[in-house]
Coordinates of C-alpha atoms in Angstrom, one line a residue:
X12 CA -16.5 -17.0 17.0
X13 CA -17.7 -18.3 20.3
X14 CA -21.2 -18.7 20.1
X15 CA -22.6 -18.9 23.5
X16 CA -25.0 -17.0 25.1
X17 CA -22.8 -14.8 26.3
X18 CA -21.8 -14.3 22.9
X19 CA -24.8 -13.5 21.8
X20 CA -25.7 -11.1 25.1
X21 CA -23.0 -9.2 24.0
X22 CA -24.0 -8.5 20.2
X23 CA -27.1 -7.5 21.9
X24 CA -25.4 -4.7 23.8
X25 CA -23.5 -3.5 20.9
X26 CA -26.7 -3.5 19.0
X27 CA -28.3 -1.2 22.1
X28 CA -25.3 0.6 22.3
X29 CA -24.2 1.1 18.3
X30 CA -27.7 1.5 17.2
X31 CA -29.4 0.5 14.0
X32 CA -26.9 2.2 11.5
X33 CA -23.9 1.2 14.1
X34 CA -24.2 -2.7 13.9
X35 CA -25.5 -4.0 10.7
X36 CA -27.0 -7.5 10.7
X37 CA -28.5 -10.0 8.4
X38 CA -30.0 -8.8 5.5
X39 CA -28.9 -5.2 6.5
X40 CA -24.8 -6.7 6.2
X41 CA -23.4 -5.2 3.6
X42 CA -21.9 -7.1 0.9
X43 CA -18.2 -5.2 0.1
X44 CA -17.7 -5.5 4.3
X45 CA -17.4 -9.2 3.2
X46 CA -13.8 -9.2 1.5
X47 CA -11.7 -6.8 0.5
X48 CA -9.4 -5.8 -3.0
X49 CA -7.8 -9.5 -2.9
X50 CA -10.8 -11.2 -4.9
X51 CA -11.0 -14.0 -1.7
X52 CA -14.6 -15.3 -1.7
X53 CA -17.3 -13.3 0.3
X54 CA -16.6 -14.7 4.4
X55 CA -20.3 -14.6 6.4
X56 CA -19.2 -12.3 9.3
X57 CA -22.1 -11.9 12.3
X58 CA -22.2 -8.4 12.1
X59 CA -20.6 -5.6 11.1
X60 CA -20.2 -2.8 13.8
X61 CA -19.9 1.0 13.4
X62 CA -18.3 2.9 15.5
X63 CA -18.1 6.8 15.9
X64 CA -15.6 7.4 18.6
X65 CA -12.4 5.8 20.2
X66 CA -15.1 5.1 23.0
X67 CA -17.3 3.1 21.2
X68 CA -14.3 1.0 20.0
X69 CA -12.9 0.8 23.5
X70 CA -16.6 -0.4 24.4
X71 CA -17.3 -2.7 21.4
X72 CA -13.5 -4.7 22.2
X73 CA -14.7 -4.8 25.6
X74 CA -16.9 -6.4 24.7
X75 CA -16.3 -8.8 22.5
X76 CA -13.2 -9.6 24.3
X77 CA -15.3 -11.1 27.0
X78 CA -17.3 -12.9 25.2
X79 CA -14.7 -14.5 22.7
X80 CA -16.0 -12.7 19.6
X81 CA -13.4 -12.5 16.5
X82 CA -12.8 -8.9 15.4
X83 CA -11.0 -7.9 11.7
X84 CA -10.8 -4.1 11.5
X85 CA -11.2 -2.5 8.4
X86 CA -10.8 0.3 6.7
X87 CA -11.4 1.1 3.1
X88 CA -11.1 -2.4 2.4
X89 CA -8.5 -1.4 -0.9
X90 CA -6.2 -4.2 0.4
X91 CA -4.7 -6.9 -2.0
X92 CA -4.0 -9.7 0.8
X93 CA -6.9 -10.4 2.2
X94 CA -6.1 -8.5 5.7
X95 CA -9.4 -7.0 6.2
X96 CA -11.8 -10.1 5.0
X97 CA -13.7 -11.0 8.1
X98 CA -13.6 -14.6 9.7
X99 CA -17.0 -16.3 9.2
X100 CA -19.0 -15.9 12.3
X101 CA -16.7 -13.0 13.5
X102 CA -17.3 -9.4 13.3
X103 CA -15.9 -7.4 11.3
X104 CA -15.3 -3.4 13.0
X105 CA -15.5 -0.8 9.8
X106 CA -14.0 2.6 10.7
X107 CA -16.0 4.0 8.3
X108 CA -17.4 6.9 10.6
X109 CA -14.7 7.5 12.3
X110 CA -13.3 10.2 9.6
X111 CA -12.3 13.6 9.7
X112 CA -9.8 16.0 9.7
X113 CA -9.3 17.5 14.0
X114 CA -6.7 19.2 13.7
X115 CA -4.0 21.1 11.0
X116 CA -0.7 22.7 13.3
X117 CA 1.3 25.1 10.4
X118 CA 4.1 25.5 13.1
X119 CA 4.9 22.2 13.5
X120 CA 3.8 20.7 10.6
X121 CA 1.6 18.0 11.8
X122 CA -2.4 17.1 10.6
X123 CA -4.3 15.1 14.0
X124 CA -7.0 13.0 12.1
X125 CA -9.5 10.2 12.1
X126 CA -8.4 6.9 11.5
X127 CA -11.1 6.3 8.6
X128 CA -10.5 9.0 6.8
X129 CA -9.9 8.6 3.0
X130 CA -6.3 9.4 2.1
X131 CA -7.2 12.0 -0.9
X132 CA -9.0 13.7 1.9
X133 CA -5.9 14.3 4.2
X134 CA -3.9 15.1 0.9
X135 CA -6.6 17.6 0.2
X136 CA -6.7 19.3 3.7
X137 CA -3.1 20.1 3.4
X138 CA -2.9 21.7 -0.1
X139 CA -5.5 23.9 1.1
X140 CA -3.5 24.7 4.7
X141 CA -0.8 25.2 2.5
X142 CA 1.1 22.2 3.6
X143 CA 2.0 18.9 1.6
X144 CA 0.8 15.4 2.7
X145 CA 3.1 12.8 -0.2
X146 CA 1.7 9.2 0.4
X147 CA 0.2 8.8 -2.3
X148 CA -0.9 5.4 -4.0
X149 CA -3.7 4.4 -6.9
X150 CA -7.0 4.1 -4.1
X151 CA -6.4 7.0 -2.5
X152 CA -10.2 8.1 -3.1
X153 CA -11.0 4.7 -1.6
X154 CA -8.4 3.9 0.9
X155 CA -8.3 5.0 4.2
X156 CA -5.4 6.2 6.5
X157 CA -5.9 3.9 9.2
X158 CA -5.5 1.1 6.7
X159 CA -2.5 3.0 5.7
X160 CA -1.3 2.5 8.5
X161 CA -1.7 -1.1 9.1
X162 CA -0.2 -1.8 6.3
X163 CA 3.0 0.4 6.3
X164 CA 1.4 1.4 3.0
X165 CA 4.3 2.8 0.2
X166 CA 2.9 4.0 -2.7
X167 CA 4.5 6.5 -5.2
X168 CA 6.8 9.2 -3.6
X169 CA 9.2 6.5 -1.3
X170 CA 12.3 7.5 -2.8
X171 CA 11.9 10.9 -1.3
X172 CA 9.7 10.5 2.0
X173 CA 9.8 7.2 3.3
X174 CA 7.6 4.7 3.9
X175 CA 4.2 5.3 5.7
X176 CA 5.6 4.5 9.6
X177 CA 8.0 7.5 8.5
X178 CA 4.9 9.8 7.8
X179 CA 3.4 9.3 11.7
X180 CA 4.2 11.0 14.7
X181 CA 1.6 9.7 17.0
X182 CA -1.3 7.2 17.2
X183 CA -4.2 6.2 19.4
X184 CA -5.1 2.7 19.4
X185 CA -7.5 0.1 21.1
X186 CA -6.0 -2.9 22.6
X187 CA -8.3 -6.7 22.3
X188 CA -9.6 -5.8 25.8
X189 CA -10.3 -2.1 25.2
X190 CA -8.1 -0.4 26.5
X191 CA -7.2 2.7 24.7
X192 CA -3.6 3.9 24.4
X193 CA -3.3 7.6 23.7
X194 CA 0.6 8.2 21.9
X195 CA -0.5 11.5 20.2
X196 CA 3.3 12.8 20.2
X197 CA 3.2 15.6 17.7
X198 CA 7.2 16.1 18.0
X199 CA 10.0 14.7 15.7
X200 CA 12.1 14.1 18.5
X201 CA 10.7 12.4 21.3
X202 CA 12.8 9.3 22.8
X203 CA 11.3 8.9 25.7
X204 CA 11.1 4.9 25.7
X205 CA 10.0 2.9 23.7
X206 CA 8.6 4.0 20.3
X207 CA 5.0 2.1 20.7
X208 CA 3.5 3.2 17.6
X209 CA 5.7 1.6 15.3
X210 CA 4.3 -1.7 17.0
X211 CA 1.2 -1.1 15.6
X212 CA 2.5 0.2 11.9
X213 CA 2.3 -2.6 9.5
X214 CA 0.5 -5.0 11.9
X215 CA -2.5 -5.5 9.9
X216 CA -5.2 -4.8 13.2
X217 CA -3.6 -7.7 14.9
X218 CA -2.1 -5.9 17.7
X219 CA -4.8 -3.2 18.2
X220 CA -7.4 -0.4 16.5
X221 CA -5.8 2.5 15.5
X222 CA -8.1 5.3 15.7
X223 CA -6.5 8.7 15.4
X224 CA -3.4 9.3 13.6
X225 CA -0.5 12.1 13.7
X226 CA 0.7 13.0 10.1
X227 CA 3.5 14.7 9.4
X228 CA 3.2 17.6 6.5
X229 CA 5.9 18.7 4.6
X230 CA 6.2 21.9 2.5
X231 CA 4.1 22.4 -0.6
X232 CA 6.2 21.6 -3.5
X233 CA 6.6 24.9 -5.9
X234 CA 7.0 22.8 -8.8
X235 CA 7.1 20.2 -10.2
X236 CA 9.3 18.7 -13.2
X237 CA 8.4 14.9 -15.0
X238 CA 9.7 13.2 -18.0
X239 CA 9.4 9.4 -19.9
X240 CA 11.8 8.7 -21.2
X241 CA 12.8 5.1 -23.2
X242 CA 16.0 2.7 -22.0
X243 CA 17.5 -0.1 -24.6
X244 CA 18.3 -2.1 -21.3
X245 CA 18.2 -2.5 -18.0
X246 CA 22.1 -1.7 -17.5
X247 CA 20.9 2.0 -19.2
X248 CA 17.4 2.4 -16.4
X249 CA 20.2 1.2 -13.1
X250 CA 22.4 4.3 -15.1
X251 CA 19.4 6.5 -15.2
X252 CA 19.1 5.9 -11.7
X253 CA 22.5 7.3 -10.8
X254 CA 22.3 10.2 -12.4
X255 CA 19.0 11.0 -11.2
X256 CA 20.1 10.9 -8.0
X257 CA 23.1 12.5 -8.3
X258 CA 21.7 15.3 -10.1
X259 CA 18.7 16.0 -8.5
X260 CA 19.5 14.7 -4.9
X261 CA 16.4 15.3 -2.1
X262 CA 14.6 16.5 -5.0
X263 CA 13.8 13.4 -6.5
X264 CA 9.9 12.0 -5.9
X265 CA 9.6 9.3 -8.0
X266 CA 11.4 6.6 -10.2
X267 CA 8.9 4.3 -12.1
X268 CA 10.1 1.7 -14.6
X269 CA 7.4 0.0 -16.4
X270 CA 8.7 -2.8 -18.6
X271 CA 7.8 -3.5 -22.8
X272 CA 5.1 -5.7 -21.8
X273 CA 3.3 -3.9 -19.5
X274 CA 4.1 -0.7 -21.5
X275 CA 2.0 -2.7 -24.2
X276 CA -0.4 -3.5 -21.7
X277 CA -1.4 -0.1 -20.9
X278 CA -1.0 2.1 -24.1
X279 CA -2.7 -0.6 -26.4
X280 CA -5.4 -2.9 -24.4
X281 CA -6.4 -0.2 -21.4
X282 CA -6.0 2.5 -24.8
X283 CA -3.9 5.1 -22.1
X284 CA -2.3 7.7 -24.6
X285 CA 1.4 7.0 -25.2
X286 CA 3.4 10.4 -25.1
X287 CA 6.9 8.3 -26.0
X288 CA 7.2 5.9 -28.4
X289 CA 9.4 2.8 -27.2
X290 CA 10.4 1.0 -30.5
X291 CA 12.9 -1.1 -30.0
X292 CA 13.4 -0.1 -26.0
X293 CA 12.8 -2.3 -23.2
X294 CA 11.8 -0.3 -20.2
X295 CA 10.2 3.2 -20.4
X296 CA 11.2 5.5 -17.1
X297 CA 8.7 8.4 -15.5
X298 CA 11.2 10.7 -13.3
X299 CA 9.6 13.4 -11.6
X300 CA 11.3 16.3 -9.2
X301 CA 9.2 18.0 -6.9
X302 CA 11.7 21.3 -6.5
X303 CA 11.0 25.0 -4.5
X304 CA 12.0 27.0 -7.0
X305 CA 10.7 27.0 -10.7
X306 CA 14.0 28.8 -12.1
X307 CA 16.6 26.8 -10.3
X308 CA 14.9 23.5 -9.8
X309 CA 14.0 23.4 -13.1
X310 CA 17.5 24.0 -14.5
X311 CA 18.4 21.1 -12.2
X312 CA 16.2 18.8 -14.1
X313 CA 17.0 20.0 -17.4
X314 CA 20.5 19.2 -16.9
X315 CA 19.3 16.0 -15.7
X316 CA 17.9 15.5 -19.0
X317 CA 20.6 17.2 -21.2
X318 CA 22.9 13.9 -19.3
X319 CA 21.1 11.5 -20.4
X320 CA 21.0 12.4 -23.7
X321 CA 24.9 13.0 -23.9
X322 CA 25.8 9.6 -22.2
X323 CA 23.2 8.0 -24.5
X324 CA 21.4 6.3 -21.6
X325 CA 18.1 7.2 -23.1
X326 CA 16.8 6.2 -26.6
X327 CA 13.7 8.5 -26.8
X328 CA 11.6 11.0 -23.9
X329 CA 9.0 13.2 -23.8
X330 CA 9.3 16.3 -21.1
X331 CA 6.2 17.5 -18.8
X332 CA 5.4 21.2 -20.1
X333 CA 2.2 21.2 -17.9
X334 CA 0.3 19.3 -15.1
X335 CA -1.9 18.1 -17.5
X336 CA 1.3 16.6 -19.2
X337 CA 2.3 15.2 -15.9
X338 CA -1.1 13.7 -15.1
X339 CA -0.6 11.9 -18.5
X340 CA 2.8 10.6 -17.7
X341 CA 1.4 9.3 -14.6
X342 CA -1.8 7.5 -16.5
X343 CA 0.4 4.8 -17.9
X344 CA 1.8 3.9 -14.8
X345 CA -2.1 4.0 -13.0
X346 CA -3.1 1.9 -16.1
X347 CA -2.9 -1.3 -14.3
X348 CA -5.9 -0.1 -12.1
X349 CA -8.0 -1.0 -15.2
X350 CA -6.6 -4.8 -15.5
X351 CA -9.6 -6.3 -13.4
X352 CA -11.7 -5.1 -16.7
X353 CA -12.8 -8.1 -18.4
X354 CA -12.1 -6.5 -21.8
X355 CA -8.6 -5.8 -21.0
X356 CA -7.3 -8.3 -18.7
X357 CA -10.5 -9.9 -16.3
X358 CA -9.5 -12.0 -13.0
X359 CA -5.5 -11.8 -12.6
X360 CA -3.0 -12.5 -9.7
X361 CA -1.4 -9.6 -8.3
X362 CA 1.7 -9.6 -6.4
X363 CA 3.8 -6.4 -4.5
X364 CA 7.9 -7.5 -3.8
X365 CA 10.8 -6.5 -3.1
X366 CA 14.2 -7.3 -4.6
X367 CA 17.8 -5.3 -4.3
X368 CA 17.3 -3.1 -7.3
X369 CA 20.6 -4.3 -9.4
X370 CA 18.7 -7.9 -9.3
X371 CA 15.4 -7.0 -10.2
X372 CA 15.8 -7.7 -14.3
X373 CA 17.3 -10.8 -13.7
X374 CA 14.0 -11.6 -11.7
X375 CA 11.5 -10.1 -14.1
X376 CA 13.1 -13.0 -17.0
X377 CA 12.8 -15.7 -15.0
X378 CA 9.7 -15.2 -13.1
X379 CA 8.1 -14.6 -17.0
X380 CA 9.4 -17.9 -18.7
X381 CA 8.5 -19.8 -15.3
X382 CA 4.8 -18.8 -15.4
X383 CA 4.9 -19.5 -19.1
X384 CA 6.5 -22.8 -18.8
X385 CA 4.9 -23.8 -16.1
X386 CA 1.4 -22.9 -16.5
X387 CA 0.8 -20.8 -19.6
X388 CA 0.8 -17.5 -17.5
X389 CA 1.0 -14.3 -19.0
X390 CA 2.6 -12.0 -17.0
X391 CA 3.6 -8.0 -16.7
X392 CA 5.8 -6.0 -14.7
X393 CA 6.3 -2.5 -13.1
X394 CA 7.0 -1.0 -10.4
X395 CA 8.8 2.0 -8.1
X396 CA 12.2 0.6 -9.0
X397 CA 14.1 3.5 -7.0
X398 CA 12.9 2.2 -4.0
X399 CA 13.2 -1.3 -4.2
X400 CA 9.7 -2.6 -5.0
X401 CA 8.0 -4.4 -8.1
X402 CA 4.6 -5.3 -9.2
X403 CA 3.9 -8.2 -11.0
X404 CA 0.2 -8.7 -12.9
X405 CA -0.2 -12.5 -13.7
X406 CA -3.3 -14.0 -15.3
X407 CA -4.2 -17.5 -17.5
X408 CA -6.2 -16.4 -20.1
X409 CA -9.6 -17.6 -19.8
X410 CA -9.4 -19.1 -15.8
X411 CA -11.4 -18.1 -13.4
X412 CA -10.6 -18.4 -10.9
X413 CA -7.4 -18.0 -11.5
X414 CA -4.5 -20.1 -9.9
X415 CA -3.2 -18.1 -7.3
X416 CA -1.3 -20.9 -5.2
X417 CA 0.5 -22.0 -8.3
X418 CA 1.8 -18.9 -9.8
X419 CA 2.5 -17.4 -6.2
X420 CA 4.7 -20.7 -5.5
X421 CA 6.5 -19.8 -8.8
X422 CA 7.0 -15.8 -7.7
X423 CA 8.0 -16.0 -4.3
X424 CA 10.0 -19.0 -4.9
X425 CA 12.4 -16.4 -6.9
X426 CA 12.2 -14.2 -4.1
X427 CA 13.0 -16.2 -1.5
X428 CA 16.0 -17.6 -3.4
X429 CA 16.7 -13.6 -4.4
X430 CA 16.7 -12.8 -1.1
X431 CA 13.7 -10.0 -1.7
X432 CA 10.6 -9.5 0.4
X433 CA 7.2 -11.2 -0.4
X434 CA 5.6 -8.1 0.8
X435 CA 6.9 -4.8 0.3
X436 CA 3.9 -2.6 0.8
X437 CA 0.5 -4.1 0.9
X438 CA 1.0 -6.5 4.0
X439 CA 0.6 -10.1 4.4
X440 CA -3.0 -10.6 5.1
X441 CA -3.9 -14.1 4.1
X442 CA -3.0 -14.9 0.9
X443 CA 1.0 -14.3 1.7
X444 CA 0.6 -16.0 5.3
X445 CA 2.2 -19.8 3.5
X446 CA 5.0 -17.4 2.1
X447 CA 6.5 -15.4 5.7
X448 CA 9.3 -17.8 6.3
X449 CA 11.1 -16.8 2.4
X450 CA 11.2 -13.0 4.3
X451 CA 11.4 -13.4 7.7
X452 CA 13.6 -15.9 10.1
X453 CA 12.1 -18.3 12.4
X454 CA 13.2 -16.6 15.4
X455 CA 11.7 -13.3 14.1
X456 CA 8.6 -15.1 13.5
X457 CA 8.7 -16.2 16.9
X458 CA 9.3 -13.0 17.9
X459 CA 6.0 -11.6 16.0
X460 CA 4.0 -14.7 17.6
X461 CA 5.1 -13.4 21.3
X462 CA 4.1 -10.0 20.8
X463 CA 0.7 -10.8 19.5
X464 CA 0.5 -12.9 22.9
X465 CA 1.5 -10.0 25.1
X466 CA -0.9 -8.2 23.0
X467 CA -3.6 -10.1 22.4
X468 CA -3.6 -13.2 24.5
X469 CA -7.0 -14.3 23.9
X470 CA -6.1 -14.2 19.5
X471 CA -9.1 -12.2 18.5
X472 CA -7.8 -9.3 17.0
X473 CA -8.0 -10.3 12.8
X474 CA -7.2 -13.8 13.7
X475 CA -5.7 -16.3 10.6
X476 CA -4.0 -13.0 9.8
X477 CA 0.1 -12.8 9.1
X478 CA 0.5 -16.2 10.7
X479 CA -1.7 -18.7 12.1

């Protein structure tokens, strides 16, 4: 934050400009603009600005580009990195008003919307157009699709539809000087150049403001099909996987593994009903098929089914006769959205990774007697195994807070020497920043430090972000 009079002309203009509700100020700053999800101590940002219009974001980067001012966009501040926490002294730029739905096309498939709208809210619009929007993740009341965005956000449904860059057709986006660059392409084909948008998919507001989005709809599944079922070992959940894919093809959404411990987590201390039993299993599977026709898709999966139990790859299972059923099925793997209570689990670590999927047991025993060894951590795991990416929940009993450097040097140590990701959907932010090099080779961080140059020469776009 440069805080010269120029600086402080400046904030006096967006004040004029923003008005009283659009740049929020001492006592009026609110508090959850402070951090985000990653539970990062509260920054003291200068304002917070508020924005209705790509205009008034073109306006506000003007200028606050000219006078040196720090800007860290943010969304609906559901990220676990610490990408949207403000720099102290900076501003932080909430997208907050900028939501809404513009436009729904039926022929081609494609929803034109707001950068701050809430992700449920998209989903929401489509059902009722007819159409089917499938990120999907926990905070999707909460989250917003520009953050989606930034993030290259995965959530539930990968397996089937990609990651979030492969959702987008199109996106506007204001550069650190204001400039606004207008790449609303509503085609699937379209390779004229360079594909700009991807530049600013998954780069955490560093490279520019998204502020209007093209989605890309798909048809509204006709029905869907979900089953738990209980594996004796990991061997039996990678053979799971085969079939599932082999029987069901396209039509498989989702591939959930949730290991014994955090199966105990959820259906004992958070109290989420347990439709299977697991015994004397290890991992417990949710499969679900989102098909087009009730009559054949659902033979499909019972087949599926009728597989496992003839190859003995499953030791128990419990089959979806109704949506409510499904919801339940899915309530044990949203269960860890209930850890941060102090009666089940309080203050915890939380990390997102990737690993190649045959290697991914192998990880989950050593990372546990690590954190036990080496600092009495207790430790969980889940994750959407089909796709490549697992969730770990780590806490000391008792700490607060709790010690995040230690137990990430212990995790991402594995991964590095695994050859996984230290990010595979929530971004780097802060908290992952010491971590980049185990993921990414030092001439494609070089790489990522020229572009934010060319980009943003000046560094004020969510500085301390990704890299330093």
């Amino acid at each position: 934050m440069n805080d010269t009079t120029a600086a402080t002309d400046a904030l006096a203009a967006l004040r004029r400009e923003l008005g009283a509700s659009g740049c929020l100020e001492g006592a009026d700053l609110p508090a959850r603009n402070r951090t985000d999800w990653s539970f990062l101590p509260q920054t003291s940002p200068r304002a917070v600005l508020r924005p209705t219009s790509t205009e008034e974001v073109a306006r506000i980067m003007r200028e606050c580009h000219a006078a040196g001012f720090s800007v860290t966009p943010q969304g609906g501040l559901t990220g676990l990195c610490g990408g949207a926490r403000p720099v102290d002294g900076g501003v932080a730029l909430s997208l907050e008003r900028m939501s809404g739905i513009e436009a729904i096309d039926p022929a081609g498939m494609t929803m034109t919307v707001l950068a701050g709208t809430p992700l449920e809210r998209i989903q929401t619009a489509a059902a009722e157009a007819g159409l089917y929007f499938p990120l999907d993740l926990g905070a999707r009341g909460s989250c917003a699709i520009g953050g989606n965005l930034s993030t290259n956000a995965g959530g539930n449904r990968v397996i089937r539809y990609g990651m979030t860059r492969d959702l987008v057709l199109g996106l506007e986006a204001v550069l650190a000087d204001g400039t606004v660059v207008s790449m609303l392409n509503r085609m699937i084909k379209n390779n004229a150049g360079y594909d700009l948008k991807q530049l600013f998919i998954g780069s955490e507001g560093t490279l520019g403001i998204i502020t209007r989005v093209v989605l890309r709809l798909f048809p509204q599944p006709a029905c869907t099909s979900a089953a738990l079922c209980v594996a004796r070992d990991y061997d039996a959940v990678l053979g799971v996987l085969s079939a599932a894919r082999q029987k069901l093809g396209p039509l498989l959404s989702a591939f959930e593994v949730m290991w014994a411990d955090y199966w105990h987590q959820a259906t004992e201390r958070v109290g989420v009903r347990a439709p299977v039993s697991m015994g004397d299993g290890s991992h417990v599977i949710l499969i679900e098929m989102q098909g087009l026709d009730e009559a054949i898709d659902g033979a499909r999966f019972e087949s599926l089914l009728e597989h496992l139990l003839e190859e003995d790859l499953v030791q128990d299972g419990a089959v979806a006769q109704s949506l409510t059923d499904i919801a339940a099925f899915w309530a044990t793997r949203d269960a860890a959205a209930e850890f941060a209570n102090p009666e089940i689990i309080g203050p915890h670590i939380s990390f997102d990774v990737g690993l190649p999927v045959s290697r991914m047991d192998e990880f989950v025993t050593r990372a546990k007697a690590s954190l036990s060894e080496g600092m009495g951590c207790h430790s969980v795991y889940y994750g959407h195994i089909g796709d490549g990416n697992l969730h770990v929940v780590a806490w000391v009993p008792g700490a607060d807070p709790q010690p995040i450097p230690e137990a990430s040097r212990i995790v991402y140590g594995l991964i590095g020497e695994m050859n996984g990701t230290v990010s595979a959907e929530h971004g780097i932010g802060t908290l992952k920043k010491p971590y980049l090099p185990l993921s990414r080779g030092p001439a494609e961080i070089d790489l990522m430090r020229r572009i934010k140059a060319a980009f943003d020469p000046e560094g004020i776009l969510n500085p301390t972000k990704i890299f330093d």
